[in-house]
Coordinates of C-alpha atoms and ligand atoms in Angstrom, one line a residue:
X2 CA -10.0 12.9 0.7
X3 CA -11.8 11.0 3.4
X4 CA -10.2 7.7 4.2
X5 CA -11.4 4.9 6.5
X6 CA -8.5 2.6 7.3
X7 CA -9.5 -0.8 8.6
X8 CA -7.2 -3.3 10.3
X9 CA -7.4 -6.2 12.8
X10 CA -4.3 -4.9 14.7
X11 CA -3.0 -1.3 15.2
X12 CA 0.0 -0.4 17.2
X13 CA 0.1 0.6 20.1
X14 CA -3.2 -1.0 21.0
X15 CA -2.6 -4.5 19.5
X16 CA 0.2 -5.9 17.6
X17 CA 1.4 -9.4 16.6
X18 CA 3.6 -8.5 13.7
X19 CA 4.2 -5.9 11.0
X20 CA 0.6 -5.1 10.2
X21 CA 0.3 -3.6 13.6
X22 CA 3.2 -1.2 12.9
X23 CA 1.9 -0.3 9.5
X24 CA -1.7 0.4 10.7
X25 CA -0.3 2.6 13.5
X26 CA 1.8 4.7 11.2
X27 CA 0.4 4.9 7.6
X28 CA -2.9 6.6 8.7
X29 CA -1.0 9.3 10.5
X30 CA 1.2 10.0 7.5
X31 CA -1.9 10.2 5.2
X32 CA -3.4 12.7 7.6
X33 CA -0.1 14.8 7.5
X34 CA -0.7 14.9 3.7
X35 CA -3.9 16.8 4.4
X36 CA -6.4 14.0 4.3
X37 CA -9.2 13.2 6.8
X38 CA -8.5 9.7 8.1
X39 CA -10.4 7.5 10.6
X40 CA -9.0 4.1 11.7
X41 CA -11.2 1.1 12.8
X42 CA -10.1 -2.0 14.7
X43 CA -11.7 -4.5 17.1
X44 CA -11.7 -3.8 20.9
X45 CA -9.9 -6.8 22.2
X46 CA -9.6 -7.4 25.9
X47 CA -5.8 -7.6 25.6
X48 CA -5.6 -3.9 26.3
X49 CA -7.5 -1.7 28.7
X50 CA -9.6 1.3 28.0
X51 CA -8.0 3.5 30.6
X52 CA -4.5 2.5 29.4
X53 CA -4.9 4.3 26.1
X54 CA -7.6 6.9 27.0
X55 CA -10.5 5.3 25.2
X56 CA -13.8 7.1 25.4
X57 CA -17.2 5.4 25.2
X58 CA -19.3 6.9 22.4
X59 CA -22.7 7.5 24.0
X60 CA -24.0 9.2 21.0
X61 CA -23.5 6.1 18.9
X62 CA -24.9 3.9 21.6
X63 CA -25.5 0.3 20.9
X64 CA -25.6 -1.1 17.3
X65 CA -27.4 -4.5 16.7
X66 CA -25.4 -6.6 14.2
X67 CA -26.5 -10.0 13.0
X68 CA -24.0 -12.8 12.4
X69 CA -25.3 -16.4 11.7
X70 CA -28.8 -15.3 12.7
X71 CA -27.8 -14.1 16.2
X72 CA -27.9 -10.4 17.0
X73 CA -25.0 -9.0 19.0
X74 CA -25.0 -5.5 20.5
X75 CA -21.9 -3.7 19.4
X76 CA -20.6 -0.6 21.2
X77 CA -18.0 1.9 20.1
X78 CA -15.0 3.5 21.8
X79 CA -12.8 6.1 20.3
X80 CA -9.4 7.6 20.9
X81 CA -6.7 9.6 19.1
X82 CA -3.8 7.7 17.7
X83 CA -0.8 8.9 19.7
X84 CA 0.6 12.4 18.7
X85 CA -1.8 12.8 15.8
X86 CA -5.2 14.1 14.9
X87 CA -6.3 10.7 13.6
X88 CA -9.4 9.3 15.4
X89 CA -9.5 5.5 16.0
X90 CA -12.8 3.7 16.4
X91 CA -12.9 0.4 18.4
X92 CA -15.7 -2.1 17.5
X93 CA -16.6 -3.5 20.9
X94 CA -18.3 -6.9 20.9
X95 CA -17.3 -8.9 24.0
X96 CA -18.7 -12.2 22.7
X97 CA -16.2 -12.2 19.9
X98 CA -13.3 -10.1 21.0
X99 CA -12.8 -10.8 24.7
X100 CA -10.8 -13.9 24.2
X101 CA -7.4 -12.7 25.7
X102 CA -5.8 -13.0 22.2
X103 CA -6.1 -11.2 18.9
X104 CA -6.3 -14.2 16.7
X105 CA -7.7 -17.6 17.7
X106 CA -8.2 -21.0 16.2
X107 CA -11.7 -21.1 17.6
X108 CA -14.4 -22.5 15.4
X109 CA -16.1 -19.1 15.0
X110 CA -13.0 -17.1 13.8
X111 CA -14.9 -16.3 10.6
X112 CA -17.8 -14.9 12.6
X113 CA -15.5 -12.6 14.6
X114 CA -14.2 -10.8 11.5
X115 CA -17.6 -10.9 9.7
X116 CA -18.9 -9.0 12.7
X117 CA -15.9 -6.6 12.5
X118 CA -16.5 -5.8 8.8
X119 CA -20.2 -5.1 9.3
X120 CA -19.5 -3.2 12.5
X121 CA -17.3 -0.8 10.6
X122 CA -19.9 -0.1 8.0
X123 CA -22.6 0.4 10.5
X124 CA -20.4 2.8 12.5
X125 CA -19.9 4.9 9.3
X126 CA -23.7 5.0 8.9
X127 CA -24.2 6.1 12.5
X128 CA -21.7 8.9 12.2
X129 CA -23.0 9.7 8.7
X130 CA -19.4 9.9 7.4
X131 CA -19.1 9.0 3.7
X132 CA -15.5 7.9 3.0
X133 CA -14.0 8.3 -0.5
X134 CA -11.9 5.2 0.4
X135 CA -12.3 2.3 2.7
X136 CA -8.8 0.8 2.9
X137 CA -8.9 -2.8 4.1
X138 CA -6.0 -5.0 5.2
X139 CA -5.5 -8.8 5.2
X140 CA -8.3 -11.5 5.2
X141 CA -9.7 -10.3 8.5
X142 CA -11.2 -7.3 6.6
X143 CA -11.7 -9.3 3.4
X144 CA -15.5 -9.4 3.6
X145 CA -15.9 -5.7 4.0
X146 CA -15.8 -4.8 0.2
X147 CA -18.4 -7.4 -0.7
X148 CA -20.6 -6.4 2.3
X149 CA -20.4 -2.9 1.2
X150 CA -21.5 -3.7 -2.3
X151 CA -24.1 -6.3 -1.6
X152 CA -25.5 -5.9 1.9
X153 CA -25.2 -2.2 2.2
X154 CA -25.4 -1.3 -1.5
X155 CA -28.8 0.3 -0.8
X156 CA -27.3 3.1 1.3
X157 CA -26.7 6.3 -0.7
X158 CA -24.0 7.2 1.8
X159 CA -21.6 4.9 0.1
X160 CA -22.6 5.8 -3.5
X161 CA -19.1 7.0 -4.2
X162 CA -17.1 5.0 -1.8
X163 CA -14.3 3.0 -3.3
X164 CA -12.4 0.1 -1.7
X165 CA -8.7 -0.7 -1.6
X166 CA -7.3 -3.9 -0.2
X167 CA -3.8 -4.6 0.9
X168 CA -2.3 -8.0 1.1
X169 CA 0.3 -8.1 3.8
X170 CA 0.8 -11.8 3.6
X171 CA -0.7 -14.3 1.2
X172 CA 0.0 -17.2 3.5
X173 CA -3.1 -16.2 5.6
X174 CA -6.2 -16.3 3.4
X175 CA -9.2 -16.8 5.8
X176 CA -10.4 -20.1 4.3
X177 CA -13.6 -21.4 5.9
X178 CA -16.4 -23.8 5.1
X179 CA -19.2 -22.3 2.9
X180 CA -21.4 -21.7 5.9
X181 CA -19.2 -18.7 6.6
X182 CA -20.8 -16.9 3.6
X183 CA -24.3 -18.0 4.8
X184 CA -23.5 -16.7 8.3
X185 CA -22.4 -13.4 6.6
X186 CA -25.6 -13.3 4.6
X187 CA -23.8 -13.2 1.3
X188 CA -25.8 -14.2 -1.8
X189 CA -25.8 -17.9 -2.5
X190 CA -24.3 -17.5 -6.0
X191 CA -21.1 -16.2 -4.5
X192 CA -20.2 -19.4 -2.7
X193 CA -21.2 -21.7 -5.5
X194 CA -18.6 -23.2 -7.8
X195 CA -16.9 -20.3 -9.6
X196 CA -18.4 -17.7 -7.3
X197 CA -16.5 -14.7 -6.0
X198 CA -15.8 -16.4 -2.7
X199 CA -15.7 -20.0 -3.6
X200 CA -12.3 -21.8 -3.3
X201 CA -12.0 -25.6 -3.7
X202 CA -15.3 -26.2 -2.1
X203 CA -14.7 -23.7 0.7
X204 CA -14.8 -20.0 0.8
X205 CA -11.8 -17.7 0.8
X206 CA -12.0 -14.2 2.3
X207 CA -8.8 -13.1 0.6
X208 CA -9.9 -14.3 -2.8
X209 CA -13.2 -12.4 -2.4
X210 CA -11.4 -9.2 -1.5
X211 CA -9.0 -9.5 -4.4
X212 CA -11.9 -9.9 -6.8
X213 CA -14.3 -7.3 -5.4
X214 CA -12.1 -4.4 -4.2
X215 CA -11.6 -1.5 -6.6
X216 CA -7.8 -1.7 -6.2
X217 CA -5.5 -4.2 -4.6
X218 CA -1.8 -3.8 -3.5
X219 CA 0.8 -5.6 -1.5
X220 CA 3.7 -4.2 0.5
X221 CA 6.7 -4.2 -1.8
X222 CA 7.3 -4.2 -5.5
X223 CA 9.2 -7.5 -5.6
X224 CA 6.5 -9.3 -3.7
X225 CA 3.9 -7.9 -6.0
X226 CA 5.8 -9.6 -8.9
X227 CA 6.3 -12.8 -6.9
X228 CA 2.6 -13.0 -6.0
X229 CA 1.8 -13.5 -9.7
X230 CA 3.9 -16.7 -9.8
X231 CA 2.8 -20.2 -8.8
X232 CA 5.7 -20.5 -6.4
X233 CA 4.7 -17.5 -4.3
X234 CA 1.1 -16.9 -5.1
X235 CA -0.4 -19.6 -2.9
X236 CA -3.3 -20.1 -5.3
X237 CA -4.1 -16.4 -5.5
X238 CA -1.9 -15.7 -8.6
X239 CA -4.8 -16.4 -11.0
X240 CA -7.1 -14.0 -9.3
X241 CA -4.4 -11.4 -9.0
X242 CA -3.5 -11.8 -12.7
X243 CA -7.2 -11.1 -13.5
X244 CA -6.7 -7.8 -11.6
X245 CA -3.4 -6.9 -13.0
X246 CA -4.4 -3.4 -14.1
X247 CA -5.5 -2.6 -10.6
X248 CA -2.8 -4.5 -8.6
X249 CA 0.2 -2.6 -7.2
X250 CA 3.3 -2.9 -5.0
X251 CA 4.1 -0.2 -2.4
X252 CA 7.0 -0.7 0.0
X253 CA 6.1 -0.1 3.7
X254 CA 7.7 2.7 5.4
X255 CA 9.0 2.8 9.0
X256 CA 7.9 5.0 11.8
X257 CA 11.0 7.0 12.9
X258 CA 9.2 8.3 15.9
X259 CA 9.2 4.8 17.3
X260 CA 12.3 3.3 15.6
X261 CA 15.0 5.8 15.9
X262 CA 18.3 5.1 17.9
X263 CA 18.7 8.8 18.5
X264 CA 15.4 9.0 20.6
X265 CA 14.5 5.4 21.4
X266 CA 13.4 5.4 25.1
X267 CA 13.9 1.6 25.4
X268 CA 17.6 1.7 24.9
X269 CA 20.1 2.9 27.6
X270 CA 22.5 4.6 25.1
X271 CA 21.1 6.6 22.3
X272 CA 23.3 7.1 19.3
X273 CA 23.4 8.5 15.8
X274 CA 25.8 8.3 12.7
X275 CA 28.0 10.9 14.6
X276 CA 28.5 8.8 17.8
X277 CA 28.1 5.4 16.4
X278 CA 30.8 4.2 18.9
X279 CA 28.1 4.5 21.6
X280 CA 26.2 1.7 20.1
X281 CA 28.6 -0.8 21.6
X282 CA 27.5 0.2 25.1
X283 CA 24.1 -1.2 24.4
X284 CA 25.7 -4.5 23.4
X285 CA 27.7 -4.6 26.6
X286 CA 24.6 -3.8 28.7
X287 CA 22.4 -6.4 26.9
X288 CA 25.0 -9.2 27.2
X289 CA 25.5 -8.4 30.8
X290 CA 21.8 -8.5 31.5
X291 CA 21.6 -11.9 29.6
X292 CA 24.6 -13.3 31.6
X293 CA 26.6 -13.9 28.4
X294 CA 30.3 -13.1 28.4
X295 CA 31.0 -9.8 26.5
X296 CA 33.8 -9.6 24.0
X297 CA 33.9 -6.5 21.8
X298 CA 35.5 -8.5 19.0
X299 CA 32.8 -11.2 18.8
X300 CA 29.8 -10.1 16.7
X301 CA 26.4 -10.4 18.2
X302 CA 23.8 -11.7 15.7
X303 CA 20.1 -10.9 16.5
X304 CA 16.9 -12.5 15.3
X305 CA 13.5 -11.1 16.1
X306 CA 10.7 -13.1 14.4
X307 CA 7.4 -14.8 14.5
X308 CA 8.5 -18.5 14.7
X309 CA 6.7 -19.7 11.6
X310 CA 7.8 -21.5 8.4
X311 CA 7.8 -18.2 6.5
X312 CA 10.8 -16.9 8.3
X313 CA 13.3 -19.4 7.1
X314 CA 13.8 -21.1 10.5
X315 CA 14.1 -24.5 9.0
X316 CA 17.3 -23.7 7.2
X317 CA 18.6 -21.9 10.3
X318 CA 17.9 -24.9 12.5
X319 CA 19.2 -27.4 9.9
X320 CA 22.6 -25.6 9.8
X321 CA 22.7 -25.0 13.6
X322 CA 25.8 -26.9 14.3
X323 CA 27.9 -25.1 11.8
X324 CA 26.4 -21.7 12.8
X325 CA 27.2 -22.4 16.4
X326 CA 30.8 -23.1 15.5
X327 CA 31.3 -19.6 14.2
X328 CA 33.0 -17.1 16.3
X329 CA 29.8 -15.2 17.1
X330 CA 27.1 -14.8 19.8
X331 CA 23.4 -14.9 19.1
X332 CA 20.2 -13.5 20.6
X333 CA 16.8 -14.7 19.5
X334 CA 13.5 -13.2 20.3
X335 CA 10.4 -14.9 19.0
X336 CA 7.2 -16.8 19.5
X337 CA 5.1 -19.0 17.3
X338 CA 4.9 -22.6 16.3
X339 CA 5.6 -25.2 19.1
X340 CA 8.1 -27.1 17.0
X341 CA 10.3 -24.0 16.6
X342 CA 9.9 -22.9 20.3
X343 CA 11.0 -26.4 21.4
X344 CA 13.9 -26.4 19.0
X345 CA 15.2 -23.0 20.1
X346 CA 14.8 -24.0 23.8
X347 CA 17.0 -27.1 23.1
X348 CA 19.6 -25.0 21.2
X349 CA 19.8 -22.6 24.1
X350 CA 20.4 -25.4 26.5
X351 CA 23.1 -26.9 24.3
X352 CA 25.0 -23.7 23.6
X353 CA 24.5 -21.6 26.8
X354 CA 27.6 -19.4 26.2
X355 CA 26.7 -18.7 22.5
X356 CA 23.0 -18.1 22.3
X357 CA 20.3 -16.6 24.4
X358 CA 16.7 -17.3 23.5
X359 CA 13.7 -15.4 24.7
X360 CA 10.4 -17.1 23.8
X361 CA 7.5 -14.7 23.9
X362 CA 6.6 -11.2 22.7
X363 CA 8.6 -8.4 24.2
X364 CA 8.5 -4.9 22.6
X365 CA 11.2 -3.4 24.8
X366 CA 13.6 -6.3 24.2
X367 CA 13.0 -6.0 20.4
X368 CA 14.3 -2.4 20.5
X369 CA 17.2 -3.4 22.7
X370 CA 18.2 -6.1 20.3
X371 CA 18.1 -3.7 17.3
X372 CA 20.4 -1.4 19.3
X373 CA 22.7 -3.9 20.6
X374 CA 23.3 -6.5 17.8
X375 CA 26.0 -6.1 15.2
X376 CA 24.3 -8.3 12.6
X377 CA 20.6 -9.1 12.1
X378 CA 19.5 -12.3 10.4
X379 CA 16.3 -12.7 8.4
X380 CA 16.6 -15.8 6.2
X381 CA 12.9 -15.7 5.1
X382 CA 11.5 -18.2 2.6
X383 CA 9.3 -15.3 1.5
X384 CA 8.8 -11.8 2.9
X385 CA 6.1 -9.5 1.7
X386 CA 8.0 -6.5 3.1
X387 CA 9.7 -7.1 6.4
X388 CA 10.2 -4.3 8.9
X389 CA 13.0 -5.6 11.1
X390 CA 15.6 -5.3 8.4
X391 CA 14.7 -1.6 7.9
X392 CA 14.8 -1.1 11.6
X393 CA 18.2 -2.8 11.6
X394 CA 19.5 -0.6 8.9
X395 CA 18.6 2.6 11.0
X396 CA 20.3 1.1 14.1
X397 CA 23.6 0.4 12.3
X398 CA 22.8 -3.4 12.7
X399 CA 23.9 -4.9 9.4
X400 CA 21.2 -7.2 8.0
X401 CA 21.8 -10.6 6.5
X402 CA 18.7 -11.5 4.5
X403 CA 17.4 -13.9 1.9
X404 CA 16.9 -12.0 -1.4
X405 CA 13.1 -12.2 -1.6
X406 CA 10.2 -9.8 -1.5
X407 CA 10.7 -6.6 0.5
X408 CA 14.1 -7.9 1.7
X409 CA 15.3 -7.7 -1.9
X410 CA 14.0 -4.2 -2.2
X411 CA 15.6 -2.8 0.9
X412 CA 19.0 -4.5 1.5
X413 CA 21.8 -4.1 -1.0
X414 CA 24.6 -6.8 -0.8
X415 CA 28.0 -5.3 0.0
X416 CA 30.0 -7.7 -2.1
X417 CA 27.7 -7.5 -5.1
X418 CA 28.0 -3.8 -5.2
X419 CA 31.7 -3.9 -4.6
X420 CA 32.1 -6.1 -7.7
X421 CA 30.4 -3.3 -9.6
X422 CA 33.0 -0.9 -8.2
X423 CA 30.5 0.7 -5.7
X424 CA 30.9 0.9 -1.9
X425 CA 27.1 1.4 -1.5
X426 CA 26.1 -1.9 0.0
X427 CA 24.1 -2.0 3.2
X428 CA 24.1 -5.7 4.1
X429 CA 24.4 -9.3 2.8
X430 CA 21.9 -11.4 0.9
X431 CA 21.6 -14.8 -0.6
X432 CA 19.2 -16.2 -3.2
X433 CA 19.2 -20.0 -2.8
X434 CA 17.0 -21.2 0.1
X435 CA 19.4 -23.4 1.9
X436 CA 21.4 -23.7 5.1
X437 CA 24.6 -23.6 3.1
X438 CA 23.8 -20.3 1.4
X439 CA 22.7 -18.8 4.7
X440 CA 26.0 -19.9 6.4
X441 CA 28.1 -18.4 3.6
X442 CA 26.4 -15.1 4.0
X443 CA 26.7 -15.1 7.7
X444 CA 30.4 -15.9 7.3
X445 CA 30.9 -13.0 4.8
X446 CA 29.3 -10.7 7.4
X447 CA 31.5 -12.0 10.2
X448 CA 34.6 -11.6 8.1
X449 CA 33.8 -8.0 7.3
X450 CA 32.9 -7.2 10.9
X451 CA 36.6 -7.6 11.7
X452 CA 37.6 -5.0 9.0
X453 CA 36.7 -2.0 11.1
X454 CA 36.7 0.6 8.4
X455 CA 34.7 -1.5 5.9
X456 CA 32.2 -2.4 8.6
X457 CA 31.6 1.2 9.6
X458 CA 31.0 2.2 6.0
X459 CA 28.4 -0.6 5.6
X460 CA 26.7 0.6 8.9
X461 CA 26.7 4.2 7.8
X462 CA 25.3 3.3 4.4
X463 CA 22.4 1.6 6.1
X464 CA 21.8 4.3 8.7
X465 CA 21.6 7.0 6.0
X466 CA 18.8 5.2 4.1
X467 CA 15.5 6.9 4.3
X468 CA 12.5 4.6 4.6
X469 CA 10.1 7.1 6.1
X470 CA 6.5 6.8 5.4
X471 CA 5.9 10.0 3.4
X472 CA 6.9 8.6 0.0
X473 CA 4.9 5.5 0.5
X474 CA 1.9 7.4 1.7
X475 CA 1.9 9.5 -1.5
X476 CA 1.9 6.3 -3.5
X477 CA -1.2 5.2 -1.5
X478 CA -3.0 8.4 -2.5
X479 CA -2.3 7.5 -6.2
X480 CA -3.9 4.1 -5.7
X481 CA -6.8 5.6 -3.9
X482 CA -7.3 7.9 -6.8
X483 CA -7.1 4.9 -9.2
X484 CA -9.8 3.1 -7.1
X485 CA -12.0 6.2 -7.0
X486 CA -11.8 6.5 -10.8
X487 CA -12.5 2.8 -11.2
X488 CA -15.6 3.1 -8.9
X489 CA -17.0 6.2 -10.3
X490 CA -16.2 5.8 -14.0
Ligands
LIG15 P1 5.8 -10.0 10.2 O1 4.7 -9.0 10.1 O2 5.7 -11.1 9.1 O3 5.9 -10.7 11.5 P2 7.6 -7.8 10.0 O4 9.2 -7.8 9.9 O5 6.9 -7.0 9.0 O6 7.2 -9.3 9.9 O7 7.2 -7.2 11.4 C1 7.4 -7.8 12.6 C2 7.2 -6.8 13.7 O8 6.8 -7.6 14.9 C3 8.4 -6.0 14.0 O9 8.0 -4.8 14.5 C4 9.1 -6.9 15.1 O10 9.9 -6.1 15.9 C5 7.9 -7.4 15.8 N1 8.1 -8.7 16.5 C6 8.1 -9.9 16.0 N2 8.2 -10.8 16.9 C7 8.4 -10.2 18.1 C8 8.6 -10.6 19.4 N3 8.7 -11.8 19.8 N4 8.6 -9.6 20.4 C9 8.5 -8.3 20.1 N5 8.3 -7.9 18.8 C10 8.2 -8.8 17.8
LIG16 C1 3.2 -9.2 7.0 C2 4.5 -9.7 6.3 C3 5.6 -8.7 6.5 C4 5.2 -7.3 6.3 C5 4.0 -7.0 7.3 C6 3.5 -5.6 7.2 O1 3.1 -9.7 8.2 O2 4.8 -11.0 6.7 O3 6.6 -9.0 5.5 O4 6.2 -6.4 6.6 O5 3.0 -7.8 7.0 O6 3.1 -5.2 5.9

């Protein structure tokens, strides 16, 4: 099967969250299953060409692409995804992508990704490569399926090409004024009331993709169910319900080449299930580096997160006084909304011996925290999949999570399973979205941390879980086949 995988961020070139990790790993796994995969992303100026060995594609040359009546010359660079035979194509348009950040709040954010969608299709034309599947991800690629059908429907190259769309997070929908569709040269009827893209007088890229793609999925089974409800669907539940025969949930995998305590090059002491006792050396090193007193018997609790409402930071901050009274130390790595950055800054000043806060994006530190912490906290209000709890499981760092979305699918509560007579739990979870419920779960974790044998059992249960990509990649192939059948009758 020929698969074009399209995303606005791909690790290691660009990453702001889990999408980058997924887009850097799933295509490689698909190719290992014997498929021909090409990846497409914008060429931002946040990374250098030399840094990752990008080649300029002379043969493709310059492609004129029109957005809002202006023609931009697009150039193409290619590289191979690290340690793979998957080629990645970079859509290079300085006017839109040289802004020193991946996403912006600029007035022409819609145009940036309209150009990207068209750019991908035009590259496929230039290289005369007819994919069986174009796999789009999140709203930034949401216009591609409708462009393919309407603006490029004349091209026989795409006669059999089916589209699959993955929702990584329904909170980001790409809502713009109706002019966005005009700029994209999409037919008038689609942005009129009741049209494919129209949404309360605006246009919505996510809605369009949900309605137009041949198949749609999201990144865990529980989130797929949640998305059909008013509470979690963020307005998309009606459209998803109309696609229920073509809508699926597939749990993300994790890339054990990158997230593996045995080989992780960012941590000073590698460890496995067999020498788990070495894990603590990472904790000692990290606390020393942070200037926080080290005590083997005080658990270190880690948080690595985009600082946005989704991640449950309001219930964390609300309960901060009680949480800081616990006999534990904290390390927080994150960036995001100003209100949370300010709050964390204040907390760090108030409790200097208890909590260390790093505001910003730091890949190396994120690995170090996974290796060093005893407990990992993820109290999300909603969580489509979540990767950090899976990384934590592999690093023997016991997760405390809210039972929602992918967190519910990946973390088994120790006490709940114990009540059923099974010692198979891997962490702690709570259902009610409140500071109180969060506090109780953290307290349960701290309590068990002191029961050495119990704790080791929980750690080992988690470390032995297999969340590798292979199983998930196989499920994607099933969805691709579904989409191909749908497209070709
Ligand atoms: P989301 O995509 O909603 O942010 P995920 O758990 O799926 O949540 O993925 C987050 C990814 O981004 C993880 O790989 C995590 O380590 C990384 N990450 C988040 N914030 C930071 C940060 N401040 N510094 C480094 N890595 C971060
Ligand atoms: C989104 C979600 C996160 C998921 C990631 C990758 O950013 O918030 O839960 O793991 O996408 O699919």
